[in-house]
PDB file of C-alpha atoms in Angstrom:
ATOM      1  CA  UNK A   1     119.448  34.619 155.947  1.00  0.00           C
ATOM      2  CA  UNK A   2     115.644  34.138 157.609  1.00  0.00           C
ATOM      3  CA  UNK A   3     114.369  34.361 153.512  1.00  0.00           C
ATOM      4  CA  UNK A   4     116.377  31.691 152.368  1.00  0.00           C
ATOM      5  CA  UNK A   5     115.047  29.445 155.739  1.00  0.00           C
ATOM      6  CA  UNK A   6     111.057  30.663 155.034  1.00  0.00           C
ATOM      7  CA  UNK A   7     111.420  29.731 151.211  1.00  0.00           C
ATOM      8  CA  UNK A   8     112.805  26.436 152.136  1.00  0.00           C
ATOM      9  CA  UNK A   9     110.427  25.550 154.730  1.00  0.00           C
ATOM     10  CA  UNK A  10     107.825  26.771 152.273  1.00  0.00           C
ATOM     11  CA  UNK A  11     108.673  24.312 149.788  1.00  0.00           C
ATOM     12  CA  UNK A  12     109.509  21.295 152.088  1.00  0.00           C
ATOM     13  CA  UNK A  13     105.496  22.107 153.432  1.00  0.00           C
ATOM     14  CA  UNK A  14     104.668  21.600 149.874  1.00  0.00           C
ATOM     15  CA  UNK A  15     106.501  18.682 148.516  1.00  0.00           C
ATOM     16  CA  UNK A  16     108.049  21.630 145.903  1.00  0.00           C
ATOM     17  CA  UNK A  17     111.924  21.550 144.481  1.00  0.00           C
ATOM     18  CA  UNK A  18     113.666  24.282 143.040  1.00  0.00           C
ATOM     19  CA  UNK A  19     116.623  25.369 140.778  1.00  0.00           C
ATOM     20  CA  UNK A  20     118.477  28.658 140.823  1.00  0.00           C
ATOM     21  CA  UNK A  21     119.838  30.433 137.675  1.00  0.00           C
ATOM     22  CA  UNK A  22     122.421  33.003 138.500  1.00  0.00           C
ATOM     23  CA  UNK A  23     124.361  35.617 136.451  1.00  0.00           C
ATOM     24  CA  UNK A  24     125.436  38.765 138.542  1.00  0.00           C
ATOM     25  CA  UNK A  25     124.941  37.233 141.683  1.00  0.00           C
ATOM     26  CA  UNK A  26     127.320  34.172 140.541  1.00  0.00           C
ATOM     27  CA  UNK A  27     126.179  31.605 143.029  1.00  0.00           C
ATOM     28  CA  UNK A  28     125.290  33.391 145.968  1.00  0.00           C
ATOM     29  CA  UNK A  29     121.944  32.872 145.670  1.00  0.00           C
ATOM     30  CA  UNK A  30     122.540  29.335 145.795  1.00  0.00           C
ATOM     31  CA  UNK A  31     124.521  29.421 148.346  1.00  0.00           C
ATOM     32  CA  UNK A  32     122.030  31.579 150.877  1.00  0.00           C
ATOM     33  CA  UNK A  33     120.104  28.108 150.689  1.00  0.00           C
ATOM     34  CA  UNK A  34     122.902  26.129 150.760  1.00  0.00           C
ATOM     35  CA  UNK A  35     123.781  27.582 153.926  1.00  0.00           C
ATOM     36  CA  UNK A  36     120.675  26.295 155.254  1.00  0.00           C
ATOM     37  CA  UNK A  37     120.921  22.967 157.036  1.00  0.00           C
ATOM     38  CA  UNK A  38     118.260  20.219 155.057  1.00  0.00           C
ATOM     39  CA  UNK A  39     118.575  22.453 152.041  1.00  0.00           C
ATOM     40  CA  UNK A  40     119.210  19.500 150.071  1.00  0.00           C
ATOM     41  CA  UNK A  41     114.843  18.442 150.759  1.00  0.00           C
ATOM     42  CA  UNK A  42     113.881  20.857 148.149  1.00  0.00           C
ATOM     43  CA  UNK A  43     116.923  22.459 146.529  1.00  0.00           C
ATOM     44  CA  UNK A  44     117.756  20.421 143.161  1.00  0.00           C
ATOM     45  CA  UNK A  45     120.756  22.615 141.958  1.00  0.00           C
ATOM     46  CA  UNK A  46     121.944  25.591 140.833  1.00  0.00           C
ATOM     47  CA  UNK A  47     123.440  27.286 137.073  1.00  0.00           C
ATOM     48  CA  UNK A  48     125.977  29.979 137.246  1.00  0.00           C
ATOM     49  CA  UNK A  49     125.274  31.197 133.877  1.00  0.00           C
ATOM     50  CA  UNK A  50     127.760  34.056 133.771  1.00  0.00           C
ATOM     51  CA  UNK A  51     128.619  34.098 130.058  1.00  0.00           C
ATOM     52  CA  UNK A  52     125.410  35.462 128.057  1.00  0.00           C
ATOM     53  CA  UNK A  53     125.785  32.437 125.221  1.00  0.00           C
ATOM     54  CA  UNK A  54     125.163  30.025 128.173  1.00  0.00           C
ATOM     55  CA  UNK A  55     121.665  31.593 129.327  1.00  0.00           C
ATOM     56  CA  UNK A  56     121.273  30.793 125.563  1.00  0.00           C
ATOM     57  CA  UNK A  57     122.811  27.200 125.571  1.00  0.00           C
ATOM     58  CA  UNK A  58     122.457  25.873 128.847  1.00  0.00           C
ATOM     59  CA  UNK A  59     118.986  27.764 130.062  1.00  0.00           C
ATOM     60  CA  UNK A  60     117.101  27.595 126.832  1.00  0.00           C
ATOM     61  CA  UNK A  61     116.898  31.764 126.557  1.00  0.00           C
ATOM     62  CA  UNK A  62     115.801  33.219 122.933  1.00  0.00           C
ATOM     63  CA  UNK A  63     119.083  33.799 121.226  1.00  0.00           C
ATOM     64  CA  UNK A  64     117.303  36.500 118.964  1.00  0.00           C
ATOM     65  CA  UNK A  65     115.650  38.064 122.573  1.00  0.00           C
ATOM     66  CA  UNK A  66     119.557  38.334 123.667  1.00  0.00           C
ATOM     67  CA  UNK A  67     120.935  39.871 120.390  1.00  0.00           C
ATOM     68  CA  UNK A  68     118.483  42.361 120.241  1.00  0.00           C
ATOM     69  CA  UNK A  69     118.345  43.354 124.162  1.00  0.00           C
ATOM     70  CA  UNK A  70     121.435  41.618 125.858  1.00  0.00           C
ATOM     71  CA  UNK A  71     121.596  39.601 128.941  1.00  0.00           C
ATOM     72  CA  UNK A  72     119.974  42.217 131.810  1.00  0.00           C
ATOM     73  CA  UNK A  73     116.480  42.101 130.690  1.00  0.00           C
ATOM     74  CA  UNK A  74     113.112  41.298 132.233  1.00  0.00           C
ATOM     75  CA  UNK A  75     112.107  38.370 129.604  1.00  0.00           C
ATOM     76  CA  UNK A  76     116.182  36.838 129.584  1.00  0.00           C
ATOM     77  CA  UNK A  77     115.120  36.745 133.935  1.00  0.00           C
ATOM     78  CA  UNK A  78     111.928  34.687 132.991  1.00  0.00           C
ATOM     79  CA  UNK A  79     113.268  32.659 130.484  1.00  0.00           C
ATOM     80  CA  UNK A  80     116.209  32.086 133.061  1.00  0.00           C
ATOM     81  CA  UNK A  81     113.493  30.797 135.651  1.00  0.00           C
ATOM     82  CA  UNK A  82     111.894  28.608 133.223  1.00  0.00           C
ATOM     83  CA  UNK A  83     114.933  26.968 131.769  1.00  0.00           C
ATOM     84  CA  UNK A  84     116.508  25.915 134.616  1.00  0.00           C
ATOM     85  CA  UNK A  85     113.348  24.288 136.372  1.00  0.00           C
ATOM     86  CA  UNK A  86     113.750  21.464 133.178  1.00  0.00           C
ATOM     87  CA  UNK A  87     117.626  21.927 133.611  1.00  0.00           C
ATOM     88  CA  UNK A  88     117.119  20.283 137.274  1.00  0.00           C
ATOM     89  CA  UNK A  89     114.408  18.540 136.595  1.00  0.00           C
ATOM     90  CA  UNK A  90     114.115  15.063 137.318  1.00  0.00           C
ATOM     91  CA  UNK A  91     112.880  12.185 134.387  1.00  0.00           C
ATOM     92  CA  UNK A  92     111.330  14.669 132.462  1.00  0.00           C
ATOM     93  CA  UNK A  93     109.954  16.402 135.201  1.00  0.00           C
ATOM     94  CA  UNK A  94     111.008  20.215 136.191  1.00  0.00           C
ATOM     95  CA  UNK A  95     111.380  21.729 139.619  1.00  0.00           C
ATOM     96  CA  UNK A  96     108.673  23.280 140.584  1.00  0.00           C
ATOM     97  CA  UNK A  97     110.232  26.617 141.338  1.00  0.00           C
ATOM     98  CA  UNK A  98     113.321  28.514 139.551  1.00  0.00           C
ATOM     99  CA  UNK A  99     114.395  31.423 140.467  1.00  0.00           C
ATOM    100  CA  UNK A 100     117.008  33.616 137.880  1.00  0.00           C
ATOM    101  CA  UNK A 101     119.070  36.764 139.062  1.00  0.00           C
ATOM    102  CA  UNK A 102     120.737  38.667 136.152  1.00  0.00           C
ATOM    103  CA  UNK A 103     121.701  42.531 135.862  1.00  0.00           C
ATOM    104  CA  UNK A 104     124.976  45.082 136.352  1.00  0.00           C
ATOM    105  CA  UNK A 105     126.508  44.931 139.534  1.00  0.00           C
ATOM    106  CA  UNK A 106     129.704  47.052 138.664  1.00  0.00           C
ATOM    107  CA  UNK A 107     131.578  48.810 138.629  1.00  0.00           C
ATOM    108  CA  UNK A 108     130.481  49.885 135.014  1.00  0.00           C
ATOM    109  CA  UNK A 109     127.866  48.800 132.640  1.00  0.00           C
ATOM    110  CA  UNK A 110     129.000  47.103 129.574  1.00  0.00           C
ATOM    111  CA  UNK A 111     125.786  48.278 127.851  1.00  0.00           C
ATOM    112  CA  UNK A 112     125.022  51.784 129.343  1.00  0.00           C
ATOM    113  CA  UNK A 113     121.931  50.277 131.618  1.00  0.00           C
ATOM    114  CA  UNK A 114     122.401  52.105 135.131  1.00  0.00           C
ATOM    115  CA  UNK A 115     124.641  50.171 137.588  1.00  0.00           C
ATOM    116  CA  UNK A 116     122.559  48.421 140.042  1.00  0.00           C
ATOM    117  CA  UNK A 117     119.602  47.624 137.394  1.00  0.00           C
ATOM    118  CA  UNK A 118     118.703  43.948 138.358  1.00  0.00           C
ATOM    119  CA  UNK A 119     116.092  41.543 136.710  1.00  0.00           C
ATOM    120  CA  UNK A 120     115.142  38.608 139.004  1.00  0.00           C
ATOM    121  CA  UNK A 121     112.688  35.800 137.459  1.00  0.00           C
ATOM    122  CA  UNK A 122     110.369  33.265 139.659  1.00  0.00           C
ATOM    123  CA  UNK A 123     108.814  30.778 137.928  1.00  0.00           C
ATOM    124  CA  UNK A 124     106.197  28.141 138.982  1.00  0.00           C
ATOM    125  CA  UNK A 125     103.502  25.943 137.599  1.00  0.00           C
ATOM    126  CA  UNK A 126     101.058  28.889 138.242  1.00  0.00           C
ATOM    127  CA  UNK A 127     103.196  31.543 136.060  1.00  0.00           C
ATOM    128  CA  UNK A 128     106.354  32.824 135.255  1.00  0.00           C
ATOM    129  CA  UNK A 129     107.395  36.740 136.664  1.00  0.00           C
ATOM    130  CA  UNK A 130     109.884  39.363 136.811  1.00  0.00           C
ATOM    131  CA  UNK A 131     110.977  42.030 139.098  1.00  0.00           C
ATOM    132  CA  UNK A 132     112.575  44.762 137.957  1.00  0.00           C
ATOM    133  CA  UNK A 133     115.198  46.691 140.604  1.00  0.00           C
ATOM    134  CA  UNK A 134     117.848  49.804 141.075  1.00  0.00           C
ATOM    135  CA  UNK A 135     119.434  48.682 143.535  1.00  0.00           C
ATOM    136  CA  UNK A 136     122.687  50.961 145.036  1.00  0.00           C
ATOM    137  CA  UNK A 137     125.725  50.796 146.680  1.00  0.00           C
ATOM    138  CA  UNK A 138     129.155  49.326 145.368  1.00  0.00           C
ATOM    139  CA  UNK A 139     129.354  45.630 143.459  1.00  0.00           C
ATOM    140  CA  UNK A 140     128.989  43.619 146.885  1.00  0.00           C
ATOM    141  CA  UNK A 141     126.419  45.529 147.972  1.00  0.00           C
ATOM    142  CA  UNK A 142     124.406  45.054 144.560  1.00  0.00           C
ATOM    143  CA  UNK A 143     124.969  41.518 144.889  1.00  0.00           C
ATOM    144  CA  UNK A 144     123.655  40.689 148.205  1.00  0.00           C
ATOM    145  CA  UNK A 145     121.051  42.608 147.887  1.00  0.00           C
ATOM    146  CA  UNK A 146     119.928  40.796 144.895  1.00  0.00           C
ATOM    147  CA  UNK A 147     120.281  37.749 146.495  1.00  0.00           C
ATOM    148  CA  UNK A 148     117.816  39.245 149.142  1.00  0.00           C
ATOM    149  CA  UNK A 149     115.096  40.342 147.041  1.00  0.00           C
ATOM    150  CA  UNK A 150     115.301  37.317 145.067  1.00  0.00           C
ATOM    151  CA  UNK A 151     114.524  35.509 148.159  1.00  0.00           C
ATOM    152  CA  UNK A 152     111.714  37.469 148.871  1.00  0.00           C
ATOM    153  CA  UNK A 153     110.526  37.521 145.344  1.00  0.00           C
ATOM    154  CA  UNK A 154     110.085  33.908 145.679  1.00  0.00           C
ATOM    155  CA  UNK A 155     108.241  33.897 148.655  1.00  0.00           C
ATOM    156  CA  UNK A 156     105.717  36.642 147.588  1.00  0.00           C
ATOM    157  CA  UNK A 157     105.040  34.303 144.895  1.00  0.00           C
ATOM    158  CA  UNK A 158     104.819  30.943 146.407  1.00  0.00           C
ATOM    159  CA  UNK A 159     102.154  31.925 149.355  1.00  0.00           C
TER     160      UNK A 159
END
């Protein structure tokens, strides 16, 4: 995937690392860069936080913030992003980059949201943001192309 190589090379120009947080993709994400030979220069690691108390537990997300709007929400995507850079971090330092996919791939929303509505977080020392998508096409389709956008996402971000 030529995003997953520019973010990379990106980051290797800059010294930067990064962690992923994934729900609806479920590691793909992490595994576009993965797939990239020298990932291992910047990429620190990855969460597959599938189950919405572990974006709580493991990520850091508001508990309250989940209760009241579940897991496919712009803030869980930035909180996502934020929490993981300290869950990869390194002796009290965080990556300098997370990126956090969560939303409904399919095929049918456990909370009424629209199939295909994706959140994807990038955060850096500069900011944390969100990107909200509809994305279409069956539960594969929603998937990849999350991964995709997330890529580019990231790059938009990190000029």
């Amino acid at each position: 995937m030529p995003e997953a190589v520019a973010l990379l090379e990106r980051l290797a120009d800059r010294g930067w690392t990064i962690g992923i947080a994934e729900s609806l993709t479920g590691g793909l994400l992490a595994a576009a860069l993965v797939e990239v030979p020298g990932a291992s220069v910047s990429l620190r690691g990855a969460v597959v936080a599938y189950a919405t108390e572990l974006k709580h537990t493991v990520l850091g997300v508001d508990a309250q913030l989940l209760a009241e709007h579940g897991p496919v929400h712009a803030e869980v995507a930035r909180q996502m992003a934020t929490g993981v850079r300290a869950v990869v971090g390194h002796d009290g330092v965080p990556a300098d980059v997370g990126i956090a996919t969560t939303g409904i791939a399919g095929p049918t929303s456990p909370d009424g949201q629209p199939v295909g509505t994706v959140h994807i977080g990038v955060s850096t020392p500069a900011g944390t943001h969100a990107v909200a998508l509809q994305l279409r096409g069956d539960r594969d389709r929603i998937r990849r192309d999350a991964v995709a956008a997330a890529l580019s996402a990231a790059l938009e971000v990190i000029r």
